[in-house]
Protein backbone atom coordinates (compact mmCIF):
# COMPACT_ATOMS: atom_id res chain seq x y z
CA UNK A 1 0.00 0.00 0.00
CA UNK A 2 1.41 3.36 -1.03
CA UNK A 3 0.42 5.99 1.51
CA UNK A 4 0.45 9.69 0.85
CA UNK A 5 0.38 11.72 4.05
CA UNK A 6 -0.50 15.39 4.22
CA UNK A 7 -0.01 17.62 7.22
CA UNK A 8 -1.47 19.48 8.88
CA UNK A 9 -5.03 18.33 8.31
CA UNK A 10 -6.29 21.89 8.68
CA UNK A 11 -4.81 25.31 9.08
CA UNK A 12 -6.27 28.67 10.10
CA UNK A 13 -4.24 31.79 9.36
CA UNK A 14 -4.79 35.52 9.23
CA UNK A 15 -4.78 37.43 5.97
CA UNK A 16 -1.23 38.36 5.12
CA UNK A 17 0.37 35.43 6.93
CA UNK A 18 2.62 33.11 4.99
CA UNK A 19 2.07 29.41 5.42
CA UNK A 20 3.27 26.05 4.27
CA UNK A 21 2.20 22.45 4.43
CA UNK A 22 3.66 19.07 3.66
CA UNK A 23 3.04 16.05 1.50
CA UNK A 24 5.01 12.92 2.47
CA UNK A 25 5.27 9.77 0.42
CA UNK A 26 7.37 6.63 0.04
CA UNK A 27 10.28 7.55 -2.16
CA UNK A 28 10.57 4.27 -3.98
CA UNK A 29 9.11 4.05 -7.47
CA UNK A 30 8.24 7.75 -7.51
CA UNK A 31 7.07 9.03 -10.88
CA UNK A 32 5.30 12.37 -10.47
CA UNK A 33 3.63 14.55 -7.88
CA UNK A 34 0.64 16.81 -8.43
CA UNK A 35 -0.72 19.57 -6.23
CA UNK A 36 -4.40 20.46 -6.60
CA UNK A 37 -6.48 23.22 -5.07
CA UNK A 38 -10.07 22.34 -4.26
CA UNK A 39 -12.33 25.25 -3.43
CA UNK A 40 -15.73 24.68 -1.90
CA UNK A 41 -18.44 23.97 -4.50
CA UNK A 42 -15.87 23.73 -7.28
CA UNK A 43 -13.80 20.99 -8.91
CA UNK A 44 -10.20 20.31 -7.93
CA UNK A 45 -7.82 22.29 -10.12
CA UNK A 46 -4.21 21.45 -10.82
CA UNK A 47 -1.58 23.79 -9.41
CA UNK A 48 1.69 22.04 -10.14
CA UNK A 49 3.10 18.91 -11.71
CA UNK A 50 6.52 17.99 -10.37
CA UNK A 51 8.72 15.16 -11.50
CA UNK A 52 12.38 15.87 -10.74
CA UNK A 53 14.15 15.85 -7.41
CA UNK A 54 14.85 19.44 -6.48
CA UNK A 55 12.01 20.79 -8.63
CA UNK A 56 10.67 24.16 -7.61
CA UNK A 57 7.50 25.54 -9.17
CA UNK A 58 5.86 28.90 -8.63
CA UNK A 59 2.52 30.41 -9.59
CA UNK A 60 1.95 33.88 -8.20
CA UNK A 61 2.16 33.71 -4.41
CA UNK A 62 2.12 29.92 -4.35
CA UNK A 63 5.22 27.80 -4.75
CA UNK A 64 6.18 24.17 -4.24
CA UNK A 65 9.33 22.15 -3.79
CA UNK A 66 10.03 18.48 -4.24
CA UNK A 67 12.50 16.10 -2.58
CA UNK A 68 12.07 12.63 -4.04
CA UNK A 69 15.00 11.11 -2.15
CA UNK A 70 13.52 11.82 1.25
CA UNK A 71 9.92 11.63 0.06
CA UNK A 72 8.32 15.00 0.64
CA UNK A 73 6.98 18.09 -1.05
CA UNK A 74 6.23 21.47 0.49
CA UNK A 75 3.59 23.91 -0.68
CA UNK A 76 4.14 27.53 0.33
CA UNK A 77 1.68 30.40 0.20
CA UNK A 78 3.13 33.86 0.69
CA UNK A 79 0.89 36.56 2.07
CA UNK A 80 -2.27 34.44 2.32
CA UNK A 81 -5.51 35.97 1.09
CA UNK A 82 -9.10 34.90 1.86
CA UNK A 83 -9.41 33.60 -1.70
CA UNK A 84 -6.64 31.10 -0.93
CA UNK A 85 -9.04 29.31 1.39
CA UNK A 86 -9.41 25.81 -0.02
CA UNK A 87 -8.36 22.23 0.46
CA UNK A 88 -4.96 21.50 -1.06
CA UNK A 89 -4.52 17.96 -2.29
CA UNK A 90 -1.32 16.16 -3.05
CA UNK A 91 -1.41 13.25 -5.51
CA UNK A 92 1.35 10.82 -6.33
CA UNK A 93 1.93 8.69 -9.34
CA UNK A 94 4.09 5.66 -8.75
CA UNK A 95 5.55 4.12 -11.89
CA UNK A 96 5.25 5.19 -15.48
CA UNK A 97 3.06 2.36 -16.70
CA UNK A 98 0.04 2.69 -14.45
CA UNK A 99 -2.23 4.63 -16.79
CA UNK A 100 -1.74 7.80 -14.82
CA UNK A 101 -3.41 6.52 -11.66
CA UNK A 102 -2.86 8.78 -8.72
CA UNK A 103 -2.87 8.15 -5.00
CA UNK A 104 -4.25 11.14 -3.16
CA UNK A 105 -3.52 12.38 0.32
CA UNK A 106 -6.38 13.47 2.55
CA UNK A 107 -5.62 17.13 1.93
CA UNK A 108 -4.84 20.20 4.00
CA UNK A 109 -7.77 22.56 4.47
CA UNK A 110 -6.63 26.16 4.66
CA UNK A 111 -8.85 28.91 6.05
CA UNK A 112 -7.63 32.48 5.69
CA UNK A 113 -9.39 34.96 7.94
CA UNK A 114 -9.67 38.56 6.75
CA UNK B 1 -10.82 23.66 -25.32
CA UNK B 2 -11.60 20.56 -23.36
CA UNK B 3 -14.53 20.31 -20.96
CA UNK B 4 -15.87 17.61 -18.72
CA UNK B 5 -19.50 17.23 -17.78
CA UNK B 6 -20.76 15.17 -14.90
CA UNK B 7 -24.36 14.74 -13.80
CA UNK B 8 -26.45 14.86 -11.76
CA UNK B 9 -24.99 17.25 -9.20
CA UNK B 10 -26.96 15.77 -6.34
CA UNK B 11 -28.88 12.55 -5.95
CA UNK B 12 -30.90 11.00 -3.16
CA UNK B 13 -31.66 7.34 -3.67
CA UNK B 14 -33.23 4.65 -1.49
CA UNK B 15 -31.27 1.60 -0.43
CA UNK B 16 -31.57 -1.15 -3.00
CA UNK B 17 -32.26 1.16 -5.92
CA UNK B 18 -30.03 1.28 -9.02
CA UNK B 19 -27.54 4.01 -9.81
CA UNK B 20 -26.22 5.57 -12.97
CA UNK B 21 -23.84 8.53 -12.97
CA UNK B 22 -22.64 9.81 -16.29
CA UNK B 23 -19.53 11.68 -17.29
CA UNK B 24 -18.61 12.96 -20.74
CA UNK B 25 -15.53 14.74 -22.01
CA UNK B 26 -15.48 17.12 -24.96
CA UNK B 27 -12.65 18.51 -27.01
CA UNK B 28 -10.22 15.62 -26.79
CA UNK B 29 -9.96 12.03 -27.94
CA UNK B 30 -8.87 8.83 -26.24
CA UNK B 31 -8.59 10.32 -22.76
CA UNK B 32 -7.80 8.28 -19.66
CA UNK B 33 -10.95 8.39 -17.54
CA UNK B 34 -11.35 7.99 -13.79
CA UNK B 35 -14.02 7.72 -11.12
CA UNK B 36 -13.06 8.88 -7.62
CA UNK B 37 -14.99 8.94 -4.38
CA UNK B 38 -14.40 11.22 -1.43
CA UNK B 39 -15.42 9.97 1.96
CA UNK B 40 -16.14 12.57 4.66
CA UNK B 41 -12.95 14.31 5.76
CA UNK B 42 -10.78 12.22 3.48
CA UNK B 43 -9.01 12.58 0.18
CA UNK B 44 -9.97 11.07 -3.13
CA UNK B 45 -10.08 7.32 -3.51
CA UNK B 46 -9.73 5.93 -7.02
CA UNK B 47 -12.59 3.56 -7.85
CA UNK B 48 -12.18 2.84 -11.55
CA UNK B 49 -10.04 3.95 -14.45
CA UNK B 50 -10.19 3.36 -18.18
CA UNK B 51 -7.59 3.76 -20.91
CA UNK B 52 -9.96 3.00 -23.78
CA UNK B 53 -13.43 1.96 -24.89
CA UNK B 54 -14.56 -1.11 -23.00
CA UNK B 55 -11.40 -1.20 -20.88
CA UNK B 56 -12.17 -0.85 -17.20
CA UNK B 57 -9.91 -1.46 -14.22
CA UNK B 58 -11.25 -1.59 -10.70
CA UNK B 59 -9.12 -0.39 -7.84
CA UNK B 60 -11.18 -1.47 -4.87
CA UNK B 61 -13.79 -4.19 -4.36
CA UNK B 62 -17.18 -2.63 -3.98
CA UNK B 63 -20.82 -2.53 -4.90
CA UNK B 64 -20.21 -0.38 -7.95
CA UNK B 65 -19.25 -0.96 -11.57
CA UNK B 66 -18.11 1.24 -14.42
CA UNK B 67 -18.47 1.16 -18.17
CA UNK B 68 -17.07 3.09 -21.11
CA UNK B 69 -19.43 2.60 -24.03
CA UNK B 70 -17.91 5.43 -26.06
CA UNK B 71 -14.50 7.05 -26.18
CA UNK B 72 -15.50 10.07 -24.13
CA UNK B 73 -18.24 8.64 -21.98
CA UNK B 74 -17.72 7.04 -18.58
CA UNK B 75 -20.58 5.66 -16.51
CA UNK B 76 -20.65 4.64 -12.86
CA UNK B 77 -23.39 2.18 -11.95
CA UNK B 78 -24.84 0.02 -9.25
CA UNK B 79 -27.63 -2.52 -9.38
CA UNK B 80 -28.54 -2.10 -5.71
CA UNK B 81 -27.26 0.79 -3.65
CA UNK B 82 -26.06 0.37 -0.08
CA UNK B 83 -26.00 3.01 2.63
CA UNK B 84 -22.22 2.87 2.49
CA UNK B 85 -22.29 4.03 -1.14
CA UNK B 86 -23.17 7.55 0.02
CA UNK B 87 -20.46 10.03 -0.76
CA UNK B 88 -19.11 12.55 -3.21
CA UNK B 89 -18.18 11.12 -6.61
CA UNK B 90 -15.84 12.82 -9.04
CA UNK B 91 -15.13 11.98 -12.64
CA UNK B 92 -11.79 13.03 -14.11
CA UNK B 93 -9.75 12.72 -17.27
CA UNK B 94 -6.10 12.97 -18.19
CA UNK B 95 -4.55 13.41 -21.60
CA UNK B 96 -1.93 10.79 -20.87
CA UNK B 97 -0.07 9.25 -17.97
CA UNK B 98 2.12 12.30 -17.46
CA UNK B 99 -0.35 15.15 -17.24
CA UNK B 100 -2.61 16.52 -14.56
CA UNK B 101 -6.22 15.45 -14.09
CA UNK B 102 -9.21 17.60 -14.96
CA UNK B 103 -12.23 17.01 -12.78
CA UNK B 104 -15.96 17.24 -13.23
CA UNK B 105 -18.17 19.12 -10.82
CA UNK B 106 -18.96 16.04 -8.79
CA UNK B 107 -22.11 14.24 -7.64
CA UNK B 108 -23.25 14.21 -4.05
CA UNK B 109 -24.97 10.85 -3.57
CA UNK B 110 -27.04 10.20 -0.47
CA UNK B 111 -28.46 6.73 0.00
CA UNK B 112 -31.37 6.68 2.43
mmCIF file of C-alpha atoms in Angstrom:
data_model
loop_
_atom_site.group_PDB
_atom_site.id
_atom_site.type_symbol
_atom_site.label_atom_id
_atom_site.label_comp_id
_atom_site.label_asym_id
_atom_site.label_seq_id
_atom_site.Cartn_x
_atom_site.Cartn_y
_atom_site.Cartn_z
ATOM 1 C CA UNK A 1 0.000 0.000 0.000
ATOM 2 C CA UNK A 2 1.414 3.364 -1.030
ATOM 3 C CA UNK A 3 0.417 5.994 1.510
ATOM 4 C CA UNK A 4 0.451 9.687 0.850
ATOM 5 C CA UNK A 5 0.379 11.715 4.046
ATOM 6 C CA UNK A 6 -0.500 15.389 4.219
ATOM 7 C CA UNK A 7 -0.011 17.623 7.217
ATOM 8 C CA UNK A 8 -1.472 19.480 8.878
ATOM 9 C CA UNK A 9 -5.030 18.326 8.307
ATOM 10 C CA UNK A 10 -6.290 21.890 8.679
ATOM 11 C CA UNK A 11 -4.808 25.308 9.084
ATOM 12 C CA UNK A 12 -6.270 28.672 10.095
ATOM 13 C CA UNK A 13 -4.243 31.786 9.357
ATOM 14 C CA UNK A 14 -4.789 35.519 9.232
ATOM 15 C CA UNK A 15 -4.784 37.429 5.971
ATOM 16 C CA UNK A 16 -1.229 38.362 5.121
ATOM 17 C CA UNK A 17 0.373 35.429 6.928
ATOM 18 C CA UNK A 18 2.615 33.106 4.989
ATOM 19 C CA UNK A 19 2.070 29.413 5.425
ATOM 20 C CA UNK A 20 3.269 26.054 4.266
ATOM 21 C CA UNK A 21 2.202 22.449 4.426
ATOM 22 C CA UNK A 22 3.661 19.072 3.661
ATOM 23 C CA UNK A 23 3.044 16.046 1.504
ATOM 24 C CA UNK A 24 5.006 12.920 2.473
ATOM 25 C CA UNK A 25 5.268 9.771 0.419
ATOM 26 C CA UNK A 26 7.366 6.625 0.040
ATOM 27 C CA UNK A 27 10.285 7.554 -2.156
ATOM 28 C CA UNK A 28 10.567 4.265 -3.979
ATOM 29 C CA UNK A 29 9.111 4.051 -7.468
ATOM 30 C CA UNK A 30 8.239 7.746 -7.508
ATOM 31 C CA UNK A 31 7.072 9.029 -10.882
ATOM 32 C CA UNK A 32 5.295 12.365 -10.470
ATOM 33 C CA UNK A 33 3.629 14.552 -7.879
ATOM 34 C CA UNK A 34 0.641 16.807 -8.428
ATOM 35 C CA UNK A 35 -0.721 19.567 -6.231
ATOM 36 C CA UNK A 36 -4.399 20.457 -6.601
ATOM 37 C CA UNK A 37 -6.479 23.221 -5.072
ATOM 38 C CA UNK A 38 -10.074 22.341 -4.261
ATOM 39 C CA UNK A 39 -12.326 25.252 -3.432
ATOM 40 C CA UNK A 40 -15.734 24.680 -1.903
ATOM 41 C CA UNK A 41 -18.442 23.967 -4.499
ATOM 42 C CA UNK A 42 -15.865 23.727 -7.282
ATOM 43 C CA UNK A 43 -13.804 20.994 -8.914
ATOM 44 C CA UNK A 44 -10.204 20.311 -7.927
ATOM 45 C CA UNK A 45 -7.818 22.289 -10.120
ATOM 46 C CA UNK A 46 -4.209 21.445 -10.817
ATOM 47 C CA UNK A 47 -1.581 23.795 -9.411
ATOM 48 C CA UNK A 48 1.690 22.042 -10.144
ATOM 49 C CA UNK A 49 3.099 18.908 -11.708
ATOM 50 C CA UNK A 50 6.520 17.990 -10.373
ATOM 51 C CA UNK A 51 8.724 15.159 -11.495
ATOM 52 C CA UNK A 52 12.382 15.872 -10.738
ATOM 53 C CA UNK A 53 14.153 15.845 -7.406
ATOM 54 C CA UNK A 54 14.850 19.439 -6.479
ATOM 55 C CA UNK A 55 12.007 20.788 -8.631
ATOM 56 C CA UNK A 56 10.669 24.162 -7.607
ATOM 57 C CA UNK A 57 7.502 25.544 -9.166
ATOM 58 C CA UNK A 58 5.856 28.901 -8.631
ATOM 59 C CA UNK A 59 2.522 30.415 -9.586
ATOM 60 C CA UNK A 60 1.952 33.883 -8.197
ATOM 61 C CA UNK A 61 2.157 33.709 -4.413
ATOM 62 C CA UNK A 62 2.123 29.922 -4.346
ATOM 63 C CA UNK A 63 5.221 27.798 -4.752
ATOM 64 C CA UNK A 64 6.183 24.172 -4.241
ATOM 65 C CA UNK A 65 9.335 22.154 -3.787
ATOM 66 C CA UNK A 66 10.032 18.476 -4.241
ATOM 67 C CA UNK A 67 12.497 16.097 -2.576
ATOM 68 C CA UNK A 68 12.072 12.626 -4.035
ATOM 69 C CA UNK A 69 15.003 11.105 -2.154
ATOM 70 C CA UNK A 70 13.515 11.823 1.253
ATOM 71 C CA UNK A 71 9.922 11.632 0.056
ATOM 72 C CA UNK A 72 8.318 15.003 0.643
ATOM 73 C CA UNK A 73 6.976 18.088 -1.053
ATOM 74 C CA UNK A 74 6.231 21.467 0.489
ATOM 75 C CA UNK A 75 3.592 23.907 -0.681
ATOM 76 C CA UNK A 76 4.142 27.529 0.327
ATOM 77 C CA UNK A 77 1.683 30.399 0.199
ATOM 78 C CA UNK A 78 3.128 33.855 0.687
ATOM 79 C CA UNK A 79 0.892 36.564 2.070
ATOM 80 C CA UNK A 80 -2.272 34.442 2.322
ATOM 81 C CA UNK A 81 -5.514 35.972 1.086
ATOM 82 C CA UNK A 82 -9.100 34.897 1.857
ATOM 83 C CA UNK A 83 -9.412 33.600 -1.704
ATOM 84 C CA UNK A 84 -6.638 31.103 -0.930
ATOM 85 C CA UNK A 85 -9.043 29.306 1.390
ATOM 86 C CA UNK A 86 -9.412 25.814 -0.023
ATOM 87 C CA UNK A 87 -8.364 22.232 0.461
ATOM 88 C CA UNK A 88 -4.963 21.498 -1.059
ATOM 89 C CA UNK A 89 -4.523 17.957 -2.290
ATOM 90 C CA UNK A 90 -1.317 16.164 -3.047
ATOM 91 C CA UNK A 91 -1.415 13.250 -5.507
ATOM 92 C CA UNK A 92 1.355 10.824 -6.335
ATOM 93 C CA UNK A 93 1.926 8.690 -9.341
ATOM 94 C CA UNK A 94 4.092 5.659 -8.749
ATOM 95 C CA UNK A 95 5.545 4.116 -11.887
ATOM 96 C CA UNK A 96 5.248 5.190 -15.477
ATOM 97 C CA UNK A 97 3.056 2.355 -16.698
ATOM 98 C CA UNK A 98 0.044 2.690 -14.450
ATOM 99 C CA UNK A 99 -2.233 4.631 -16.787
ATOM 100 C CA UNK A 100 -1.741 7.805 -14.820
ATOM 101 C CA UNK A 101 -3.410 6.520 -11.664
ATOM 102 C CA UNK A 102 -2.865 8.782 -8.718
ATOM 103 C CA UNK A 103 -2.868 8.146 -4.996
ATOM 104 C CA UNK A 104 -4.251 11.143 -3.163
ATOM 105 C CA UNK A 105 -3.522 12.383 0.319
ATOM 106 C CA UNK A 106 -6.384 13.471 2.550
ATOM 107 C CA UNK A 107 -5.615 17.130 1.927
ATOM 108 C CA UNK A 108 -4.838 20.202 3.998
ATOM 109 C CA UNK A 109 -7.767 22.556 4.474
ATOM 110 C CA UNK A 110 -6.633 26.157 4.655
ATOM 111 C CA UNK A 111 -8.852 28.911 6.045
ATOM 112 C CA UNK A 112 -7.627 32.478 5.694
ATOM 113 C CA UNK A 113 -9.391 34.955 7.943
ATOM 114 C CA UNK A 114 -9.672 38.564 6.749
ATOM 115 C CA UNK B 1 -10.820 23.665 -25.325
ATOM 116 C CA UNK B 2 -11.603 20.560 -23.356
ATOM 117 C CA UNK B 3 -14.527 20.315 -20.964
ATOM 118 C CA UNK B 4 -15.865 17.613 -18.720
ATOM 119 C CA UNK B 5 -19.497 17.231 -17.780
ATOM 120 C CA UNK B 6 -20.764 15.173 -14.897
ATOM 121 C CA UNK B 7 -24.364 14.741 -13.803
ATOM 122 C CA UNK B 8 -26.448 14.856 -11.761
ATOM 123 C CA UNK B 9 -24.991 17.245 -9.202
ATOM 124 C CA UNK B 10 -26.961 15.768 -6.339
ATOM 125 C CA UNK B 11 -28.877 12.548 -5.948
ATOM 126 C CA UNK B 12 -30.898 11.005 -3.157
ATOM 127 C CA UNK B 13 -31.661 7.342 -3.672
ATOM 128 C CA UNK B 14 -33.233 4.655 -1.491
ATOM 129 C CA UNK B 15 -31.270 1.602 -0.431
ATOM 130 C CA UNK B 16 -31.571 -1.151 -2.997
ATOM 131 C CA UNK B 17 -32.256 1.164 -5.921
ATOM 132 C CA UNK B 18 -30.029 1.283 -9.023
ATOM 133 C CA UNK B 19 -27.538 4.008 -9.810
ATOM 134 C CA UNK B 20 -26.217 5.569 -12.965
ATOM 135 C CA UNK B 21 -23.839 8.532 -12.966
ATOM 136 C CA UNK B 22 -22.638 9.812 -16.291
ATOM 137 C CA UNK B 23 -19.527 11.676 -17.293
ATOM 138 C CA UNK B 24 -18.610 12.964 -20.737
ATOM 139 C CA UNK B 25 -15.528 14.742 -22.010
ATOM 140 C CA UNK B 26 -15.479 17.115 -24.960
ATOM 141 C CA UNK B 27 -12.645 18.513 -27.010
ATOM 142 C CA UNK B 28 -10.224 15.620 -26.795
ATOM 143 C CA UNK B 29 -9.963 12.031 -27.938
ATOM 144 C CA UNK B 30 -8.868 8.827 -26.242
ATOM 145 C CA UNK B 31 -8.595 10.323 -22.762
ATOM 146 C CA UNK B 32 -7.795 8.285 -19.660
ATOM 147 C CA UNK B 33 -10.949 8.393 -17.544
ATOM 148 C CA UNK B 34 -11.353 7.987 -13.789
ATOM 149 C CA UNK B 35 -14.022 7.724 -11.120
ATOM 150 C CA UNK B 36 -13.062 8.884 -7.625
ATOM 151 C CA UNK B 37 -14.988 8.942 -4.380
ATOM 152 C CA UNK B 38 -14.398 11.221 -1.430
ATOM 153 C CA UNK B 39 -15.422 9.974 1.963
ATOM 154 C CA UNK B 40 -16.139 12.574 4.659
ATOM 155 C CA UNK B 41 -12.949 14.314 5.755
ATOM 156 C CA UNK B 42 -10.781 12.221 3.481
ATOM 157 C CA UNK B 43 -9.013 12.581 0.177
ATOM 158 C CA UNK B 44 -9.975 11.071 -3.132
ATOM 159 C CA UNK B 45 -10.076 7.321 -3.514
ATOM 160 C CA UNK B 46 -9.733 5.932 -7.016
ATOM 161 C CA UNK B 47 -12.593 3.556 -7.846
ATOM 162 C CA UNK B 48 -12.177 2.841 -11.551
ATOM 163 C CA UNK B 49 -10.039 3.949 -14.447
ATOM 164 C CA UNK B 50 -10.190 3.358 -18.175
ATOM 165 C CA UNK B 51 -7.590 3.761 -20.905
ATOM 166 C CA UNK B 52 -9.957 3.003 -23.782
ATOM 167 C CA UNK B 53 -13.426 1.962 -24.891
ATOM 168 C CA UNK B 54 -14.562 -1.108 -23.005
ATOM 169 C CA UNK B 55 -11.397 -1.201 -20.884
ATOM 170 C CA UNK B 56 -12.167 -0.852 -17.198
ATOM 171 C CA UNK B 57 -9.910 -1.460 -14.218
ATOM 172 C CA UNK B 58 -11.253 -1.590 -10.700
ATOM 173 C CA UNK B 59 -9.121 -0.386 -7.845
ATOM 174 C CA UNK B 60 -11.180 -1.473 -4.867
ATOM 175 C CA UNK B 61 -13.793 -4.191 -4.361
ATOM 176 C CA UNK B 62 -17.182 -2.629 -3.980
ATOM 177 C CA UNK B 63 -20.817 -2.529 -4.905
ATOM 178 C CA UNK B 64 -20.209 -0.375 -7.952
ATOM 179 C CA UNK B 65 -19.255 -0.958 -11.575
ATOM 180 C CA UNK B 66 -18.113 1.242 -14.423
ATOM 181 C CA UNK B 67 -18.475 1.165 -18.175
ATOM 182 C CA UNK B 68 -17.072 3.091 -21.108
ATOM 183 C CA UNK B 69 -19.432 2.595 -24.030
ATOM 184 C CA UNK B 70 -17.914 5.433 -26.060
ATOM 185 C CA UNK B 71 -14.495 7.054 -26.181
ATOM 186 C CA UNK B 72 -15.495 10.072 -24.134
ATOM 187 C CA UNK B 73 -18.244 8.637 -21.975
ATOM 188 C CA UNK B 74 -17.717 7.038 -18.581
ATOM 189 C CA UNK B 75 -20.585 5.659 -16.505
ATOM 190 C CA UNK B 76 -20.654 4.638 -12.861
ATOM 191 C CA UNK B 77 -23.391 2.176 -11.945
ATOM 192 C CA UNK B 78 -24.840 0.023 -9.249
ATOM 193 C CA UNK B 79 -27.630 -2.524 -9.384
ATOM 194 C CA UNK B 80 -28.538 -2.104 -5.711
ATOM 195 C CA UNK B 81 -27.265 0.793 -3.651
ATOM 196 C CA UNK B 82 -26.058 0.375 -0.081
ATOM 197 C CA UNK B 83 -26.005 3.012 2.629
ATOM 198 C CA UNK B 84 -22.218 2.874 2.489
ATOM 199 C CA UNK B 85 -22.293 4.028 -1.139
ATOM 200 C CA UNK B 86 -23.166 7.547 0.023
ATOM 201 C CA UNK B 87 -20.457 10.029 -0.765
ATOM 202 C CA UNK B 88 -19.111 12.545 -3.215
ATOM 203 C CA UNK B 89 -18.184 11.121 -6.608
ATOM 204 C CA UNK B 90 -15.844 12.817 -9.038
ATOM 205 C CA UNK B 91 -15.135 11.978 -12.639
ATOM 206 C CA UNK B 92 -11.793 13.026 -14.107
ATOM 207 C CA UNK B 93 -9.753 12.717 -17.269
ATOM 208 C CA UNK B 94 -6.103 12.972 -18.194
ATOM 209 C CA UNK B 95 -4.550 13.408 -21.602
ATOM 210 C CA UNK B 96 -1.931 10.788 -20.870
ATOM 211 C CA UNK B 97 -0.068 9.249 -17.975
ATOM 212 C CA UNK B 98 2.120 12.304 -17.456
ATOM 213 C CA UNK B 99 -0.352 15.152 -17.243
ATOM 214 C CA UNK B 100 -2.614 16.524 -14.556
ATOM 215 C CA UNK B 101 -6.218 15.453 -14.092
ATOM 216 C CA UNK B 102 -9.210 17.597 -14.963
ATOM 217 C CA UNK B 103 -12.232 17.008 -12.776
ATOM 218 C CA UNK B 104 -15.962 17.238 -13.230
ATOM 219 C CA UNK B 105 -18.173 19.118 -10.822
ATOM 220 C CA UNK B 106 -18.965 16.038 -8.794
ATOM 221 C CA UNK B 107 -22.107 14.242 -7.645
ATOM 222 C CA UNK B 108 -23.255 14.211 -4.053
ATOM 223 C CA UNK B 109 -24.969 10.851 -3.567
ATOM 224 C CA UNK B 110 -27.042 10.204 -0.470
ATOM 225 C CA UNK B 111 -28.460 6.731 -0.001
ATOM 226 C CA UNK B 112 -31.372 6.685 2.426
#
